[in-house]
Amino acid sequence: MRLDDTYGRPLRNLRLSVTDRCNLRCHYCMPEEEYTWLPRHEILHFGEIAALVDLFIALGVDKVRLTGGEPLLRRELPRLVGMLAAKPGLRDLALTTNGILLGDQAQALRDAGLGRVTVSLDTLRPERFVALTRRTTHAQVLEGLGAAARAGFRGLKLDTVVIRGVNDDELVDLLEFARQVPAEIRFIEYMDVGGATRWTEAQVVSRQEMLAHLERRYGRVEPIVESSSAPAERFRLPDGTVFGIISSTTQPFCARCDRSRLTADGTWFLCLYARDGVDLRGPFRAGASPEELRALITGRWRQRADRGAEERLRLRDRAPLLQIGELRADPRLEMHTRGG
Ligand code: SAM
Ligand code: SF4
Ligand code: SF4
């Protein structure tokens, strides 16, 4: 089954946020200490998540990435992984985590059938980690990464949000570190999404700048030509090391975006920048049939015309997308609620 939106983009990639809670307070995502959390009774149970995923699979989704908030804070996550991994229609089941709890959970996740793990790591310096996240758990992140490698996860990825004046002097160190793990690192441009209330354009380090920086150190960086809807463009250093850059801010990839997001309370967002989502929990709990729910999803995807990051690019004097007051009024606008 292939379901296309108004630009011919298929429904294929689902990011599943399993919680809006987090054990870090990254400056670019959750700069406040306290947030308006999703009401507990609205959080989907595992059975509900699995049933909704079945609907998406029937409509063409074959890749699911578990995210959050911090997905490893969701109690019994390996049980959900097991339920999803058992679905024949899923070609790829992945997880994005800040790594803190991976030391405890990597093996159980692997045993439950999780395919791939991406760990977010913005710095190798513990004191910088504290400044960036307001927590002192840097060592646990590194341990978690080691545990994932030991548990047998192959194709580990590291995601680094690069921010001028914060960690842009660590590109080479992080790349060298990733090589040793071994993991493929992806440098992400700082995005003005919900949550990033302190974003400024001046802090964005563009893909072009990152490449120039790495070329000064390593010599010619060669682009890898591949046709995929994946947001990362991949590059190869002269010694064969591969890395990625996700240039969502300066060169967005909306034209081939097949991604949508389901929040922990069952709100489906068709774009990271969308103001409104589609409530799937309401009809599901009210007893809508699978046919009715599939019709709802189909109708909305067919009408999808979102190109959020491209629209942001056209703005002059770009400021953060949202202010803290708007986020407090509607927590579903938060990056940590809809999943990165
Ligand atoms: N807590 C998990 C983690 O950090 O990996 C998963 C959720 S987090 C929202 C997913 C990804 O979004 C992380 O890699 C994070 O760095 C990224 N992210 C959050 N805010 C961002 C921003 N303003 N710009 C770019 N990436 C951002
Ligand atoms: Fe940081 Fe991820 Fe938590 Fe956001 S959700 S504060 S990016 S660890
Ligand atoms: Fe997809 Fe929206 Fe991100 Fe563009 S901004 S790549 S349409 S999620």
Short mmCIF file of C-alpha atoms and ligand atoms in Angstrom, two decimals:
data_model
loop_
_atom_site.label_atom_id
_atom_site.label_comp_id
_atom_site.label_asym_id
_atom_site.label_seq_id
_atom_site.Cartn_x
_atom_site.Cartn_y
_atom_site.Cartn_z
CA MET A 1 0.00 0.00 0.00
CA ARG A 2 1.29 3.45 -0.89
CA LEU A 3 -0.54 6.49 0.38
CA ASP A 4 0.66 9.81 -1.06
CA ASP A 5 0.11 13.36 0.14
CA THR A 6 -0.49 16.37 -2.10
CA TYR A 7 3.21 16.46 -3.09
CA GLY A 8 3.40 12.75 -3.80
CA ARG A 9 5.20 12.00 -0.53
CA PRO A 10 4.32 8.56 0.85
CA LEU A 11 3.30 7.79 4.43
CA ARG A 12 6.21 5.63 5.48
CA ASN A 13 8.11 6.75 8.56
CA LEU A 14 6.46 6.99 11.95
CA ARG A 15 8.09 8.57 14.98
CA LEU A 16 6.43 7.27 18.07
CA SER A 17 6.84 9.36 21.19
CA VAL A 18 6.26 7.10 24.18
CA THR A 19 6.56 9.78 26.86
CA ASP A 20 6.87 13.54 27.17
CA ARG A 21 9.04 13.24 30.27
CA CYS A 22 12.79 13.66 30.19
CA ASN A 23 15.73 13.27 32.55
CA LEU A 24 17.73 16.05 30.86
CA ARG A 25 16.97 19.70 30.30
CA CYS A 26 18.80 20.37 27.04
CA HIS A 27 19.08 24.08 26.46
CA TYR A 28 17.78 23.76 22.88
CA CYS A 29 14.80 21.54 23.70
CA MET A 30 13.65 21.87 27.34
CA PRO A 31 15.28 25.01 28.73
CA GLU A 32 12.79 25.28 31.62
CA GLU A 33 12.86 23.04 34.68
CA GLU A 34 9.10 22.49 34.87
CA TYR A 35 6.64 21.86 32.08
CA THR A 36 2.96 21.25 31.54
CA TRP A 37 2.93 17.48 31.21
CA LEU A 38 0.41 15.41 29.28
CA PRO A 39 -2.26 14.09 31.68
CA ARG A 40 -1.43 10.52 32.66
CA HIS A 41 -4.83 9.09 31.80
CA GLU A 42 -4.38 10.36 28.26
CA ILE A 43 -1.13 8.47 27.68
CA LEU A 44 -1.68 5.52 25.35
CA HIS A 45 -1.29 2.03 26.79
CA PHE A 46 0.98 -0.40 24.94
CA GLY A 47 -2.01 -2.25 23.50
CA GLU A 48 -3.39 1.01 22.12
CA ILE A 49 -0.02 1.97 20.63
CA ALA A 50 0.31 -1.45 18.99
CA ALA A 51 -3.21 -1.21 17.53
CA LEU A 52 -2.53 2.27 16.12
CA VAL A 53 0.77 1.11 14.65
CA ASP A 54 -1.13 -1.69 12.89
CA LEU A 55 -3.30 0.91 11.18
CA PHE A 56 -0.24 2.83 10.02
CA ILE A 57 1.44 -0.34 8.77
CA ALA A 58 -1.65 -1.17 6.73
CA LEU A 59 -1.33 2.26 5.10
CA GLY A 60 2.35 1.98 4.17
CA VAL A 61 4.42 2.68 7.28
CA ASP A 62 7.36 0.29 7.46
CA LYS A 63 9.72 2.23 9.72
CA VAL A 64 9.05 3.15 13.33
CA ARG A 65 11.37 5.11 15.58
CA LEU A 66 10.66 5.24 19.30
CA THR A 67 11.40 8.62 20.78
CA GLY A 68 10.18 11.13 23.36
CA GLY A 69 10.91 12.93 25.71
CA GLU A 70 13.27 10.27 26.86
CA PRO A 71 11.82 6.97 25.66
CA LEU A 72 13.75 4.88 28.20
CA LEU A 73 11.77 6.57 30.98
CA ARG A 74 8.67 4.76 29.77
CA ARG A 75 8.19 1.83 32.10
CA GLU A 76 8.64 -1.60 30.52
CA LEU A 77 9.69 -0.23 27.16
CA PRO A 78 11.23 -3.58 26.12
CA ARG A 79 7.71 -5.07 26.33
CA LEU A 80 6.46 -2.53 23.79
CA VAL A 81 9.52 -3.20 21.63
CA GLY A 82 8.67 -6.89 21.68
CA MET A 83 5.09 -6.19 20.61
CA LEU A 84 6.22 -3.99 17.72
CA ALA A 85 9.13 -6.17 16.64
CA ALA A 86 6.68 -9.05 16.16
CA LYS A 87 4.85 -7.15 13.40
CA PRO A 88 5.90 -8.56 10.00
CA GLY A 89 5.07 -5.28 8.25
CA LEU A 90 7.77 -3.35 10.10
CA ARG A 91 11.05 -3.35 8.21
CA ASP A 92 12.86 -1.12 10.70
CA LEU A 93 12.37 -0.55 14.43
CA ALA A 94 14.72 2.04 15.91
CA LEU A 95 15.14 4.13 19.05
CA THR A 96 16.49 7.62 19.70
CA THR A 97 17.67 8.13 23.26
CA ASN A 98 19.86 10.40 25.33
CA GLY A 99 21.58 7.21 26.47
CA ILE A 100 21.42 7.75 30.22
CA LEU A 101 19.42 4.59 30.93
CA LEU A 102 20.88 2.48 28.13
CA GLY A 103 23.39 0.87 30.48
CA ASP A 104 20.47 -0.84 32.26
CA GLN A 105 18.25 -1.47 29.27
CA ALA A 106 20.38 -2.06 26.15
CA GLN A 107 20.45 -5.85 26.47
CA ALA A 108 16.72 -6.16 27.22
CA LEU A 109 15.91 -3.92 24.25
CA ARG A 110 18.13 -5.95 21.97
CA ASP A 111 16.63 -9.21 23.21
CA ALA A 112 13.13 -7.81 22.64
CA GLY A 113 13.95 -7.22 18.98
CA LEU A 114 14.95 -3.55 18.71
CA GLY A 115 16.84 -3.11 15.45
CA ARG A 116 18.82 0.10 15.76
CA VAL A 117 19.82 2.69 18.33
CA THR A 118 20.72 6.36 17.96
CA VAL A 119 22.25 8.12 20.94
CA SER A 120 22.19 11.90 21.21
CA LEU A 121 25.58 13.21 22.27
CA ASP A 122 26.44 16.88 21.96
CA THR A 123 29.71 17.01 23.85
CA LEU A 124 32.56 14.88 25.16
CA ARG A 125 33.25 17.31 27.98
CA PRO A 126 31.44 16.57 31.26
CA GLU A 127 31.40 20.21 32.41
CA ARG A 128 29.95 21.30 29.09
CA PHE A 129 27.31 18.58 29.36
CA VAL A 130 26.21 20.08 32.69
CA ALA A 131 25.92 23.54 31.14
CA LEU A 132 23.95 22.15 28.21
CA THR A 133 21.61 19.77 30.03
CA ARG A 134 21.59 20.92 33.67
CA ARG A 135 22.32 17.36 34.75
CA THR A 136 25.55 15.59 35.76
CA THR A 137 24.94 12.29 33.97
CA HIS A 138 27.49 12.55 31.16
CA ALA A 139 29.36 9.43 32.28
CA GLN A 140 26.13 7.43 32.16
CA VAL A 141 25.58 8.45 28.54
CA LEU A 142 29.01 7.17 27.58
CA GLU A 143 28.43 3.97 29.58
CA GLY A 144 25.07 3.55 27.88
CA LEU A 145 26.68 3.82 24.49
CA GLY A 146 29.20 1.15 25.46
CA ALA A 147 26.40 -1.08 26.72
CA ALA A 148 24.57 -0.73 23.40
CA ALA A 149 27.68 -1.82 21.50
CA ARG A 150 28.19 -4.76 23.87
CA ALA A 151 24.54 -5.79 23.56
CA GLY A 152 25.24 -6.36 19.87
CA PHE A 153 23.60 -3.31 18.27
CA ARG A 154 25.28 -2.73 14.94
CA GLY A 155 25.03 0.47 12.94
CA LEU A 156 24.96 2.65 16.06
CA LYS A 157 24.41 6.32 15.37
CA LEU A 158 25.30 9.44 17.30
CA ASP A 159 23.28 12.63 16.88
CA THR A 160 24.90 15.95 17.71
CA VAL A 161 23.10 19.28 17.60
CA VAL A 162 25.79 21.80 16.65
CA ILE A 163 25.40 25.24 18.24
CA ARG A 164 27.74 28.14 17.66
CA GLY A 165 29.68 29.12 20.73
CA VAL A 166 28.47 26.01 22.56
CA ASN A 167 29.97 22.89 20.95
CA ASP A 168 31.04 23.88 17.42
CA ASP A 169 34.67 23.44 18.47
CA GLU A 170 34.07 19.71 19.06
CA LEU A 171 33.21 18.49 15.57
CA VAL A 172 36.55 16.79 15.06
CA ASP A 173 36.70 15.34 18.60
CA LEU A 174 33.19 13.93 18.28
CA LEU A 175 33.93 12.48 14.87
CA GLU A 176 37.08 10.79 16.19
CA PHE A 177 35.13 9.47 19.18
CA ALA A 178 32.37 8.09 16.96
CA ARG A 179 34.94 6.31 14.82
CA GLN A 180 36.20 4.45 17.88
CA VAL A 181 32.79 3.39 19.22
CA PRO A 182 32.23 2.50 16.27
CA ALA A 183 29.22 4.64 15.38
CA GLU A 184 28.21 6.91 12.53
CA ILE A 185 27.86 10.48 13.69
CA ARG A 186 25.33 12.93 12.29
CA PHE A 187 25.70 16.62 12.90
CA ILE A 188 22.34 18.36 13.17
CA GLU A 189 21.76 22.03 12.47
CA TYR A 190 20.13 23.85 15.37
CA MET A 191 16.41 24.09 14.61
CA ASP A 192 13.86 26.73 15.67
CA VAL A 193 11.29 24.12 16.64
CA GLY A 194 8.83 24.28 19.55
CA GLY A 195 10.87 23.99 22.73
CA ALA A 196 13.82 25.91 21.28
CA THR A 197 12.60 29.16 22.81
CA ARG A 198 16.15 30.52 23.03
CA TRP A 199 17.03 29.83 19.39
CA THR A 200 18.79 32.53 17.42
CA GLU A 201 19.80 32.43 13.79
CA ALA A 202 23.32 33.49 14.75
CA GLN A 203 23.79 30.24 16.67
CA VAL A 204 23.02 28.04 13.68
CA VAL A 205 26.14 26.43 12.20
CA SER A 206 25.22 25.60 8.62
CA ARG A 207 26.05 22.41 6.79
CA GLN A 208 28.36 24.42 4.58
CA GLU A 209 30.30 25.72 7.57
CA MET A 210 30.55 22.28 9.12
CA LEU A 211 31.91 20.84 5.89
CA ALA A 212 34.44 23.66 5.52
CA HIS A 213 35.58 23.08 9.10
CA LEU A 214 36.02 19.34 8.57
CA GLU A 215 37.78 19.84 5.23
CA ARG A 216 40.36 22.07 6.91
CA ARG A 217 41.19 19.17 9.22
CA TYR A 218 40.78 16.12 6.99
CA GLY A 219 41.15 17.31 3.39
CA ARG A 220 38.53 16.64 0.76
CA VAL A 221 35.14 15.49 2.06
CA GLU A 222 33.26 13.54 -0.57
CA PRO A 223 29.44 13.47 -0.70
CA ILE A 224 27.93 9.98 -0.91
CA VAL A 225 25.28 9.83 -3.60
CA GLU A 226 22.22 7.88 -2.48
CA SER A 227 18.53 8.15 -3.13
CA SER A 228 16.67 8.01 0.15
CA SER A 229 14.13 9.95 2.14
CA ALA A 230 16.50 9.95 5.14
CA PRO A 231 17.18 13.45 6.40
CA ALA A 232 20.94 12.97 6.79
CA GLU A 233 23.16 13.61 3.83
CA ARG A 234 26.17 11.40 4.15
CA PHE A 235 29.81 12.19 3.43
CA ARG A 236 33.09 10.30 3.34
CA LEU A 237 36.47 11.43 4.63
CA PRO A 238 39.63 10.51 2.67
CA ASP A 239 40.25 7.61 5.12
CA GLY A 240 36.78 6.15 4.44
CA THR A 241 35.04 7.38 7.62
CA VAL A 242 31.39 8.15 6.93
CA PHE A 243 29.37 10.82 8.72
CA GLY A 244 26.10 12.64 8.15
CA ILE A 245 24.76 16.17 8.29
CA ILE A 246 21.10 16.97 8.87
CA SER A 247 20.64 20.42 7.44
CA SER A 248 17.03 20.91 8.49
CA THR A 249 17.49 24.62 9.02
CA THR A 250 19.50 25.89 6.06
CA GLN A 251 18.64 23.21 3.47
CA PRO A 252 15.44 21.49 4.52
CA PHE A 253 14.35 18.21 2.99
CA CYS A 254 10.58 18.76 3.09
CA ALA A 255 10.28 17.81 -0.60
CA ARG A 256 10.90 14.15 0.23
CA CYS A 257 9.59 14.02 3.79
CA ASP A 258 7.65 10.83 4.51
CA ARG A 259 7.71 11.32 8.29
CA SER A 260 4.89 11.85 10.72
CA ARG A 261 4.75 11.78 14.49
CA LEU A 262 2.45 10.23 17.05
CA THR A 263 2.61 11.72 20.54
CA ALA A 264 2.35 9.65 23.71
CA ASP A 265 -1.29 10.77 24.02
CA GLY A 266 -2.18 9.68 20.50
CA THR A 267 -2.09 13.00 18.64
CA TRP A 268 -0.78 12.56 15.12
CA PHE A 269 1.33 15.39 13.66
CA LEU A 270 1.99 15.56 9.94
CA CYS A 271 4.91 17.97 10.28
CA LEU A 272 7.36 18.89 13.02
CA TYR A 273 6.27 22.51 12.67
CA ALA A 274 2.50 21.86 12.47
CA ARG A 275 0.36 23.76 14.98
CA ASP A 276 -2.37 21.16 15.07
CA GLY A 277 -2.42 17.41 15.14
CA VAL A 278 -5.08 14.80 14.52
CA ASP A 279 -6.57 13.23 17.64
CA LEU A 280 -6.48 9.46 17.17
CA ARG A 281 -6.89 8.57 20.86
CA GLY A 282 -10.39 10.08 21.09
CA PRO A 283 -11.99 8.07 18.29
CA PHE A 284 -9.97 4.98 19.22
CA ARG A 285 -11.18 5.03 22.83
CA ALA A 286 -14.71 5.85 21.67
CA GLY A 287 -14.73 2.55 19.78
CA ALA A 288 -14.08 3.62 16.18
CA SER A 289 -13.48 0.61 13.95
CA PRO A 290 -10.09 0.03 12.25
CA GLU A 291 -11.75 0.96 8.92
CA GLU A 292 -12.95 4.27 10.34
CA LEU A 293 -9.54 5.06 11.83
CA ARG A 294 -7.76 4.13 8.60
CA ALA A 295 -10.16 6.41 6.70
CA LEU A 296 -9.33 9.25 9.09
CA ILE A 297 -5.57 8.76 8.63
CA THR A 298 -5.90 8.33 4.86
CA GLY A 299 -8.00 11.47 4.47
CA ARG A 300 -5.58 13.62 6.44
CA TRP A 301 -2.45 12.31 4.75
CA ARG A 302 -3.95 12.80 1.27
CA GLN A 303 -4.52 16.46 2.18
CA ARG A 304 -1.04 16.95 3.66
CA ALA A 305 0.68 20.02 2.22
CA ASP A 306 3.11 20.77 5.07
CA ARG A 307 6.58 22.04 4.27
CA GLY A 308 7.27 23.62 7.65
CA ALA A 309 11.05 24.00 7.53
CA GLU A 310 10.96 25.42 4.00
CA GLU A 311 8.42 28.01 5.08
CA ARG A 312 10.58 28.97 8.04
CA LEU A 313 13.52 29.42 5.67
CA ARG A 314 11.63 32.04 3.69
CA LEU A 315 11.09 34.21 6.79
CA ARG A 316 13.12 37.32 7.37
CA ASP A 317 14.37 38.17 10.87
CA ARG A 318 13.66 34.67 12.01
CA ALA A 319 12.86 34.32 15.71
CA PRO A 320 12.00 31.19 17.73
CA LEU A 321 8.86 29.50 16.46
CA LEU A 322 7.09 29.68 19.81
CA GLN A 323 7.21 31.48 23.13
CA ILE A 324 7.09 29.70 26.45
CA GLY A 325 3.52 30.93 27.12
CA GLU A 326 2.22 29.24 23.96
CA LEU A 327 4.02 26.02 24.90
CA ARG A 328 2.59 26.04 28.40
CA ALA A 329 -0.90 26.46 26.93
CA ASP A 330 -0.45 23.55 24.52
CA PRO A 331 2.32 21.09 25.45
CA ARG A 332 1.79 19.20 22.20
CA LEU A 333 3.68 22.00 20.47
CA GLU A 334 6.84 20.99 22.35
CA MET A 335 9.62 19.13 20.55
CA HIS A 336 9.90 16.81 23.57
CA THR A 337 6.19 15.96 23.27
CA ARG A 338 6.05 15.26 19.55
CA GLY A 339 9.47 13.61 19.39
CA GLY A 340 12.47 14.85 17.42
N1 SAM B 1 15.45 12.35 24.43
C1 SAM B 1 15.88 11.65 23.28
C2 SAM B 1 17.16 12.22 22.75
O1 SAM B 1 17.55 13.32 23.12
O2 SAM B 1 17.77 11.53 21.94
C3 SAM B 1 14.84 11.58 22.17
C4 SAM B 1 13.98 12.78 21.93
S1 SAM B 1 14.86 14.24 21.37
C5 SAM B 1 13.54 15.41 21.17
C6 SAM B 1 15.24 13.73 19.69
C7 SAM B 1 16.32 14.52 18.99
O3 SAM B 1 15.86 15.84 18.78
C8 SAM B 1 17.63 14.61 19.76
O4 SAM B 1 18.69 14.10 18.98
C9 SAM B 1 17.78 16.10 19.95
O5 SAM B 1 19.12 16.48 19.92
C10 SAM B 1 16.97 16.68 18.82
N2 SAM B 1 16.59 18.07 19.04
C11 SAM B 1 15.87 18.57 20.08
N3 SAM B 1 15.75 19.90 19.96
C12 SAM B 1 16.41 20.28 18.83
C13 SAM B 1 16.66 21.52 18.19
N4 SAM B 1 16.22 22.66 18.67
N5 SAM B 1 17.37 21.50 17.03
C14 SAM B 1 17.83 20.33 16.52
N6 SAM B 1 17.64 19.13 17.08
C15 SAM B 1 16.95 19.10 18.24
FE1 SF4 B 2 17.41 16.63 25.53
FE2 SF4 B 2 16.07 14.65 24.25
FE3 SF4 B 2 15.35 15.45 26.64
FE4 SF4 B 2 14.97 17.06 24.58
S1 SF4 B 2 13.97 15.13 24.90
S2 SF4 B 2 15.73 17.62 26.62
S3 SF4 B 2 16.78 16.57 23.37
S4 SF4 B 2 17.31 14.53 26.11
FE1 SF4 B 3 8.91 17.03 7.06
FE2 SF4 B 3 7.76 19.13 8.21
FE3 SF4 B 3 10.30 18.50 8.77
FE4 SF4 B 3 9.65 19.53 6.37
S1 SF4 B 3 9.51 20.53 8.36
S2 SF4 B 3 11.01 17.79 6.75
S3 SF4 B 3 7.64 18.58 6.04
S4 SF4 B 3 8.49 17.28 9.24
#
